[in-house]
Tab-separated table of C-alpha atoms and ligand atoms in Angstrom:
chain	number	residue	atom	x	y	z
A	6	UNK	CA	-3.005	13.258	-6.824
A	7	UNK	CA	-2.003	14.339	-3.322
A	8	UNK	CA	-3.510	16.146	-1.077
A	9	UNK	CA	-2.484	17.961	2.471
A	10	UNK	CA	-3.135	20.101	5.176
A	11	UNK	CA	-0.928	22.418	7.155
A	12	UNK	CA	-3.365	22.841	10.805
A	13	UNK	CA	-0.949	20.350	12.807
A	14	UNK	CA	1.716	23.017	13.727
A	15	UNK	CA	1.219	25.720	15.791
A	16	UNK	CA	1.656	29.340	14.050
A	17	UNK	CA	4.890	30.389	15.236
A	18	UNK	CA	6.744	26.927	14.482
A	19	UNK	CA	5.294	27.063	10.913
A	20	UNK	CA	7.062	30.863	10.891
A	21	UNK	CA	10.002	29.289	11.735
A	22	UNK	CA	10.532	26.002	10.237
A	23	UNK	CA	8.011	26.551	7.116
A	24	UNK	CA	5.100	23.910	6.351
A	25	UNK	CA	5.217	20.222	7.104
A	26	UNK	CA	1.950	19.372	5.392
A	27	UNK	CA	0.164	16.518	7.019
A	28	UNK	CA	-0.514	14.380	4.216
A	29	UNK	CA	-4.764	13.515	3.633
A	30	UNK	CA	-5.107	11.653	0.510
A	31	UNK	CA	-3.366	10.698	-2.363
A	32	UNK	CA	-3.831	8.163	-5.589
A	33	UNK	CA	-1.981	7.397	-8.665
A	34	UNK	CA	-2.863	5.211	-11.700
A	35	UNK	CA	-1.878	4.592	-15.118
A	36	UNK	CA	-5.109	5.251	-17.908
A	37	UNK	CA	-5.691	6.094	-21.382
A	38	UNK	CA	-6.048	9.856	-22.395
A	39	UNK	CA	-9.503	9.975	-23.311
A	40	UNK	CA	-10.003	8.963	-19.214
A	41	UNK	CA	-8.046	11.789	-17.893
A	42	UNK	CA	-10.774	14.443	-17.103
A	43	UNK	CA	-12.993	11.557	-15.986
A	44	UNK	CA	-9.830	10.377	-13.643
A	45	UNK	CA	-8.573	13.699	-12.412
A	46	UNK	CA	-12.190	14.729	-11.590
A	47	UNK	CA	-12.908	11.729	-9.368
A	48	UNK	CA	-9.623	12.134	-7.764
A	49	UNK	CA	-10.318	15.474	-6.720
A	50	UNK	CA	-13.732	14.425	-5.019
A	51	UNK	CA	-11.639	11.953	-3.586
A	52	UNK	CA	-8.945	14.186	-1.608
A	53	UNK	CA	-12.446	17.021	-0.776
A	54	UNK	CA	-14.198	14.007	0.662
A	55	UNK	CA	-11.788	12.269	2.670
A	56	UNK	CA	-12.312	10.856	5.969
A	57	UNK	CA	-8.895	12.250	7.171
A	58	UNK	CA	-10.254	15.663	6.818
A	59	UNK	CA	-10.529	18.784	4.595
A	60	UNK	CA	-6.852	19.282	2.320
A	61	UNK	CA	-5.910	22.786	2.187
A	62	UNK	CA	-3.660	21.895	-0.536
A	63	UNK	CA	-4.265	19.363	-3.664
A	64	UNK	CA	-1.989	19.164	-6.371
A	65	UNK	CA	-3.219	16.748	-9.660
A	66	UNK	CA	-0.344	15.506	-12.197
A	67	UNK	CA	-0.607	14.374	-15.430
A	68	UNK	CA	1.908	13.076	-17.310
A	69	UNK	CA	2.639	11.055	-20.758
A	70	UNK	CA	3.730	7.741	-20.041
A	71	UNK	CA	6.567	6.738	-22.970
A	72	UNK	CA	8.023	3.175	-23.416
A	73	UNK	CA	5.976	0.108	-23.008
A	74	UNK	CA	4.915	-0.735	-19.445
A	75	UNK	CA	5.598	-4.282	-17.927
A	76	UNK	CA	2.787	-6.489	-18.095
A	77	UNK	CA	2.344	-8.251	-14.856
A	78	UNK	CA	-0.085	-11.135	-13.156
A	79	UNK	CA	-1.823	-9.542	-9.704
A	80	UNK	CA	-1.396	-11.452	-6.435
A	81	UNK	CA	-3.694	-14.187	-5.775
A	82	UNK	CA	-5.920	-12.334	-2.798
A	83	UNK	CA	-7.052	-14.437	0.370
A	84	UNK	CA	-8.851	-12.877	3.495
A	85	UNK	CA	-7.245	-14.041	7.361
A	86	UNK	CA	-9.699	-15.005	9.843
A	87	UNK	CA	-8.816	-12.445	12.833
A	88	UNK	CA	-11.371	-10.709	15.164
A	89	UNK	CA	-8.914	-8.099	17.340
A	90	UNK	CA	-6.122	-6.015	16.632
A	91	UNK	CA	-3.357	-8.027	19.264
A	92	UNK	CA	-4.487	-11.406	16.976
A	93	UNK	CA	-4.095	-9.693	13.592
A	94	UNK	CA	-0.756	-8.268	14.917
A	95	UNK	CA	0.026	-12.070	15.784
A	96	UNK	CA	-0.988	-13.403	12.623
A	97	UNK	CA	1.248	-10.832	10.354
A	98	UNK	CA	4.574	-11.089	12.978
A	99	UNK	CA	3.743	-14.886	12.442
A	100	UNK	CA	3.907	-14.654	8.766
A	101	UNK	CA	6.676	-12.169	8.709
A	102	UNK	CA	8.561	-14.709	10.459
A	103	UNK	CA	7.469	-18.027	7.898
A	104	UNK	CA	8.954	-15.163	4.996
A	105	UNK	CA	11.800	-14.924	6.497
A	106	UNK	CA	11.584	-11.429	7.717
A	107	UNK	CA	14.090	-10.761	11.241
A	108	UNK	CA	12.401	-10.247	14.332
A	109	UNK	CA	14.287	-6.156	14.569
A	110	UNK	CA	12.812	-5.706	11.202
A	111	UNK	CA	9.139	-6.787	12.023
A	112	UNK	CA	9.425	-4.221	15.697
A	113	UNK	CA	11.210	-1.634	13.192
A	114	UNK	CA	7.988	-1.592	10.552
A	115	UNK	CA	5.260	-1.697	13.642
A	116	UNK	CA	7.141	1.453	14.901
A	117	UNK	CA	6.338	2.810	11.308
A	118	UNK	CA	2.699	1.637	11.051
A	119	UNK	CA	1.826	2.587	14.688
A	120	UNK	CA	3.556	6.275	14.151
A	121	UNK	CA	1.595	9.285	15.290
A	122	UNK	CA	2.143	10.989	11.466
A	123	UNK	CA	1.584	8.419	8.758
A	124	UNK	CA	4.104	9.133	5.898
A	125	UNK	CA	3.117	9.834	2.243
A	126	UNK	CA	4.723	6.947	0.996
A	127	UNK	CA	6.046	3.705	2.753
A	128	UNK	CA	9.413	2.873	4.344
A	129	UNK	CA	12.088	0.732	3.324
A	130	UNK	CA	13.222	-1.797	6.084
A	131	UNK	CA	16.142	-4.171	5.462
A	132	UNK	CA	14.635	-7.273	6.122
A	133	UNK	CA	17.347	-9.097	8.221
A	134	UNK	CA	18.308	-5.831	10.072
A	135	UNK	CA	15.790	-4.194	10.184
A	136	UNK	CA	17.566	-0.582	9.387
A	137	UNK	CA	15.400	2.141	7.347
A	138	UNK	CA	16.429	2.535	4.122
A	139	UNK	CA	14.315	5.121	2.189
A	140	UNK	CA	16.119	8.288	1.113
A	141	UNK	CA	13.660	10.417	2.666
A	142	UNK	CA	12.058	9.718	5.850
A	143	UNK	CA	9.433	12.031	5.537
A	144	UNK	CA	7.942	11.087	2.287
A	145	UNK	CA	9.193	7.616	2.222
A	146	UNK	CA	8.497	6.049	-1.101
A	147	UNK	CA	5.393	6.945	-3.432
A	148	UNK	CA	4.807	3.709	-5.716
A	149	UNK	CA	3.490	5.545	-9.091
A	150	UNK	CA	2.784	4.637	-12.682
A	151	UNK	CA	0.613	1.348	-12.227
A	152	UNK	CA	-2.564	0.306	-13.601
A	153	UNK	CA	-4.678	-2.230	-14.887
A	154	UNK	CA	-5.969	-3.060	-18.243
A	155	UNK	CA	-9.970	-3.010	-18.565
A	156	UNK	CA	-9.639	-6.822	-19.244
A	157	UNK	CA	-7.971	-7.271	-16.356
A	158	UNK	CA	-10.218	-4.976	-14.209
A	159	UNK	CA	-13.163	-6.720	-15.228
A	160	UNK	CA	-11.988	-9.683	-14.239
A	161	UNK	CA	-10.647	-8.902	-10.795
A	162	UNK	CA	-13.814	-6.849	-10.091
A	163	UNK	CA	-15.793	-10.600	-11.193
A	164	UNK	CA	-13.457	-12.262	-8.225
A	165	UNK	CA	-13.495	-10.047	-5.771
A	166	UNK	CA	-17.691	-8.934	-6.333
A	167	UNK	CA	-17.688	-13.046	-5.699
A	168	UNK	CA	-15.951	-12.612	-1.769
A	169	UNK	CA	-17.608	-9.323	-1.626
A	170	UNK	CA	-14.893	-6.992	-1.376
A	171	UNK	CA	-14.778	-5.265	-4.953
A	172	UNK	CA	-14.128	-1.738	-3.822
A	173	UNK	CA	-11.568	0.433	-5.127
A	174	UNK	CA	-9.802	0.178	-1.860
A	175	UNK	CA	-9.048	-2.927	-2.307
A	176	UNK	CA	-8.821	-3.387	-6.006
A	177	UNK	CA	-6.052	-0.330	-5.972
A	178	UNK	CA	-4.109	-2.114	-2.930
A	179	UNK	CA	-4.087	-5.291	-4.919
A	180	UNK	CA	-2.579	-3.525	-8.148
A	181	UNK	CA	-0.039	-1.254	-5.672
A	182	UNK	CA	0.987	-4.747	-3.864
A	183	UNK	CA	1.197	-6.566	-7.071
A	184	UNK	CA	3.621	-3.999	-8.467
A	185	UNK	CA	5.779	-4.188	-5.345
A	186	UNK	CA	5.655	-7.858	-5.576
A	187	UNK	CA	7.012	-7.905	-8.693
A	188	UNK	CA	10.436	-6.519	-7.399
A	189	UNK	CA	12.856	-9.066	-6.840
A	190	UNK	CA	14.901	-7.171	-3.733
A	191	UNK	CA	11.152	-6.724	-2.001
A	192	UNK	CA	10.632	-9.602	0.054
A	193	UNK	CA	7.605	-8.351	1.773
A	194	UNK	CA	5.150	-5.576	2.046
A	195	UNK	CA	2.565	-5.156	5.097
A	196	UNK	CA	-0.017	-2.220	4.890
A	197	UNK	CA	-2.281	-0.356	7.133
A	198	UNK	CA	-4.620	2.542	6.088
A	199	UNK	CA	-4.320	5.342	7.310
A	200	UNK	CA	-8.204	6.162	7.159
A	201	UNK	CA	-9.922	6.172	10.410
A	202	UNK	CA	-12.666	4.289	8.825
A	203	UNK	CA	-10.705	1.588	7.448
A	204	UNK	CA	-9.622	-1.360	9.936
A	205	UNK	CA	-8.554	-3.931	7.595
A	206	UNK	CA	-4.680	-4.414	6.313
A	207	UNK	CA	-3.118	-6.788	4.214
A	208	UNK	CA	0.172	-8.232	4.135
A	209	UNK	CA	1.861	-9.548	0.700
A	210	UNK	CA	4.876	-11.445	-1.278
A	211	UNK	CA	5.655	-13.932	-3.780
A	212	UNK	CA	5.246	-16.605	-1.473
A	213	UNK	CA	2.203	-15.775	0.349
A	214	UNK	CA	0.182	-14.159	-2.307
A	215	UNK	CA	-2.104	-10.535	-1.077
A	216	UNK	CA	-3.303	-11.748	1.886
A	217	UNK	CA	-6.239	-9.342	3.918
A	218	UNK	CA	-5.822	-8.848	7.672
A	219	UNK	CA	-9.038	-7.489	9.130
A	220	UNK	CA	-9.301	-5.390	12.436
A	221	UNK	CA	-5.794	-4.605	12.601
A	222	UNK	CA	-5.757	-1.269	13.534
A	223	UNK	CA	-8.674	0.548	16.320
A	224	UNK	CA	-11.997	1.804	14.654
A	225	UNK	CA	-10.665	5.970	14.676
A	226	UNK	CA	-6.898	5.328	14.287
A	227	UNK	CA	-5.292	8.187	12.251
A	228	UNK	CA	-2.166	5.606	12.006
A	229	UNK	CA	-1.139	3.547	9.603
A	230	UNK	CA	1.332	3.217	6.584
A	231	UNK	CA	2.985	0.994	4.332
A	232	UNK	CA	6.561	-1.204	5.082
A	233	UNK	CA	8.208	-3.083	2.253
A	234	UNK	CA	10.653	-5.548	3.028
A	235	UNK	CA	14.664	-5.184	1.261
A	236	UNK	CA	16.854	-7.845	0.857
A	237	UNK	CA	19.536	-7.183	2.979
A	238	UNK	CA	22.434	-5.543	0.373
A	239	UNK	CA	19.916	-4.810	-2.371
A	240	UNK	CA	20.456	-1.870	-4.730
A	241	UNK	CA	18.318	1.322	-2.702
A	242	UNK	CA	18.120	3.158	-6.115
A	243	UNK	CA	17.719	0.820	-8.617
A	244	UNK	CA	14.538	-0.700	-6.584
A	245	UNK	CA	13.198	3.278	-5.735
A	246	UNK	CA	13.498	3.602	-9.601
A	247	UNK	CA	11.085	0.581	-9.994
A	248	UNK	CA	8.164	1.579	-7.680
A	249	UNK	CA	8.551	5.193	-8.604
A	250	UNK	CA	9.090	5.432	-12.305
A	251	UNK	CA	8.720	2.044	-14.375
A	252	UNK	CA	5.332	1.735	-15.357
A	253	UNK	CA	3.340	-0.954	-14.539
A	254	UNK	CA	0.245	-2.791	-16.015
A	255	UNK	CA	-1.871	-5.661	-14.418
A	256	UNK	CA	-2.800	-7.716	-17.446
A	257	UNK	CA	-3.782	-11.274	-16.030
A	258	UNK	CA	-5.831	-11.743	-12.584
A	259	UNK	CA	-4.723	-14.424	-10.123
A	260	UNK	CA	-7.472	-16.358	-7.826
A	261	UNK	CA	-9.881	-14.572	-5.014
A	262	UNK	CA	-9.948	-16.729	-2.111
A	263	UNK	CA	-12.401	-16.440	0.900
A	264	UNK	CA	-11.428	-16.880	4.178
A	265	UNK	CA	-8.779	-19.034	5.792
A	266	UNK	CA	-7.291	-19.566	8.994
A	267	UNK	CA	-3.808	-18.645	10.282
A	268	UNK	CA	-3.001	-22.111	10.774
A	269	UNK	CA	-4.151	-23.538	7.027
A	270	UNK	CA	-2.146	-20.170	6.099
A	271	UNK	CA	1.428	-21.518	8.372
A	272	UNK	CA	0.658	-24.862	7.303
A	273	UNK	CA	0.714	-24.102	3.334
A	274	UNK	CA	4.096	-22.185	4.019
A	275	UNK	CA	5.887	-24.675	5.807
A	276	UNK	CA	5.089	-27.623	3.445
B	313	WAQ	N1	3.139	4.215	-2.446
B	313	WAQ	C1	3.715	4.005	-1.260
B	313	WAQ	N2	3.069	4.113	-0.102
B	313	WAQ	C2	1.781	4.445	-0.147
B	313	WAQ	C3	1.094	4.669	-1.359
B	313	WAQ	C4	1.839	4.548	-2.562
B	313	WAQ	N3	1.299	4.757	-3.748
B	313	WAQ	N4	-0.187	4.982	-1.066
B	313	WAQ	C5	-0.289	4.950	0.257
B	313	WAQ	N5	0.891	4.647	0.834
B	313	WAQ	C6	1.203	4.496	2.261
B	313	WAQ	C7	1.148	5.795	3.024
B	313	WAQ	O1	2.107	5.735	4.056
B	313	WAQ	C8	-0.219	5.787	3.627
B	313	WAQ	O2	-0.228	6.446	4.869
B	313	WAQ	C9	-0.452	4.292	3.857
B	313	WAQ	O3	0.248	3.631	2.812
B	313	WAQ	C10	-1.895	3.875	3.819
B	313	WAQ	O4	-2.473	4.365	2.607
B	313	WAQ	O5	-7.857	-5.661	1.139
B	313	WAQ	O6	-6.213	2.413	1.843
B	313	WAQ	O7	-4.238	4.726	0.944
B	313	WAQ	O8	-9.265	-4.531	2.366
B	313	WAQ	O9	-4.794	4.749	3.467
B	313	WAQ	C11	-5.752	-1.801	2.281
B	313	WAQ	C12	-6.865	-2.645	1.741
B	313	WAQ	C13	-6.067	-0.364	2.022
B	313	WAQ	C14	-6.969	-3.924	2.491
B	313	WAQ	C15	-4.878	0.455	2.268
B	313	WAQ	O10	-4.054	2.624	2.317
B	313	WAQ	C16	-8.115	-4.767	1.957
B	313	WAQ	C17	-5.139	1.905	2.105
B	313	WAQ	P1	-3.975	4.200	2.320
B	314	MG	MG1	-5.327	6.738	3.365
């Protein structure tokens, strides 16, 4: 599902240069057949009741998955201790920097997050340059075809119920990151919503698991965005292929951690 709006231009530069929808809401997921009308209904409430305002334009897809989707294992998920958005901006350059992740790159993907018109999908930053990468600039790049089976979902809703943080926020950011994370060239992804409402970010890989950053954006930001990570010379298409097209199923739940401290966090890393 997606879902935009056209008010941010003024009349005569939409004459001129067409629309440039500001993008509201969108979703994607993976589910059986007999769950479409179900799905496609609730996605539609979704984009009409989102706190980034009233779409003018939604647009639902359905489409028949073929060929078996990888089975994947989701990100262990911890929660950061942080109480201000300058700390949780600490915390995730700290841990960008334990990854491995350049210095240009981390300024390059705050310029992204902290953008006045959050992108549809996220940006591609080569990790040791920190150059964009993503074919469009715009759009940036939609991760699709991912789900969950209900095994799975049961499960993850158990752990996360546990920490109390099962909401679908969160449980579709884990699947999205775990996807990503399953991408050899990604190194690293760091999130932000772009929901006013919606403070708390996370930032993930292979080696530090989903980790939750809370109060990193203002209360009423209309920023925010997704970055992942490239190794420096990876193949742009092959890994736009991946988080676009393959599909992708969570089928075994890591653990849900509670909170930890940025220094038990750096100190695990470094060991
Ligand atoms: N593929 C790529 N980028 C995406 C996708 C996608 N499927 N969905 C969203 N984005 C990008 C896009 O630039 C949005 O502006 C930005 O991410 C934020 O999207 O554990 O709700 O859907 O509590 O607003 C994090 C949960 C929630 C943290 C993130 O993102 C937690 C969230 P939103
Ligand atoms: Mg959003």
């Amino acid at each position: 599902m997606r879902a935009s709006k056209n008010s941010s231009k003024p009349a005569a530069l939409l004459k001129q240069q067409g629309p440039d929808p500001e993008h509201i809401s969108g979703a994607e997921g993976i589910y059986d057949i007999t769950e479409a009308r179900r799905i496609a209904a609730q996605y539609i409430r979704r984009a009409l009741d989102h706190p980034r305002g009233c779409p003018d334009r939604i647009t639902v897809t359905l489409e028949k998955i073929t060929g078996r989707p990888l089975l994947i294992t989701s990100l262990p998920v911890v929660t950061l201790q942080s109480e201000t958005p300058a700390e949780s901006a600490r915390h995730a350059e700290q841990l960008l920097m334990c990854i491995g992740i350049s210095s240009s790159a981390i300024k390059q993907a705050f310029r992204v997050l902290r953008g006045k018109r959050p992108m549809r999908g996220a940006s591609l930053v080569l990790s040791r340059s920190g150059k964009r990468a993503e074919p469009d600039r715009v759009r940036g790049v939609r991760v699709s075809r991912l789900g969950i089976t209900r095994e799975a979902l049961q499960t993850l809703s158990r752990r996360l119920s546990r920490r109390g943080i099962n909401t679908s926020t969160v449980r579709e950011a884990v699947i999205l990151a775990s996807k990503v994370a399953g991408c050899s060239a990604i190194e690293a992804e760091i999130c932000i919503s772009d929901d006013p409402d919606y403070t708390t970010g996370y930032l993930s890989s292979r080696k530090t698991g989903y980790m939750r950053i809370p109060h990193i954006k203002k209360e009423g930001s209309r920023s925010g965005g997704r970055v992942f990570f490239l190794r420096e010379g990876a193949d742009i298409d092959n890994t736009v292929a991946y988080l676009e097209q393959r599909p992708v199923i969570v089928s075994t739940v890591a653990a849900c951690r509670g909170g930890i401290s940025i220094d038990e966090c750096l100190d695990n890393h470094h060991r």
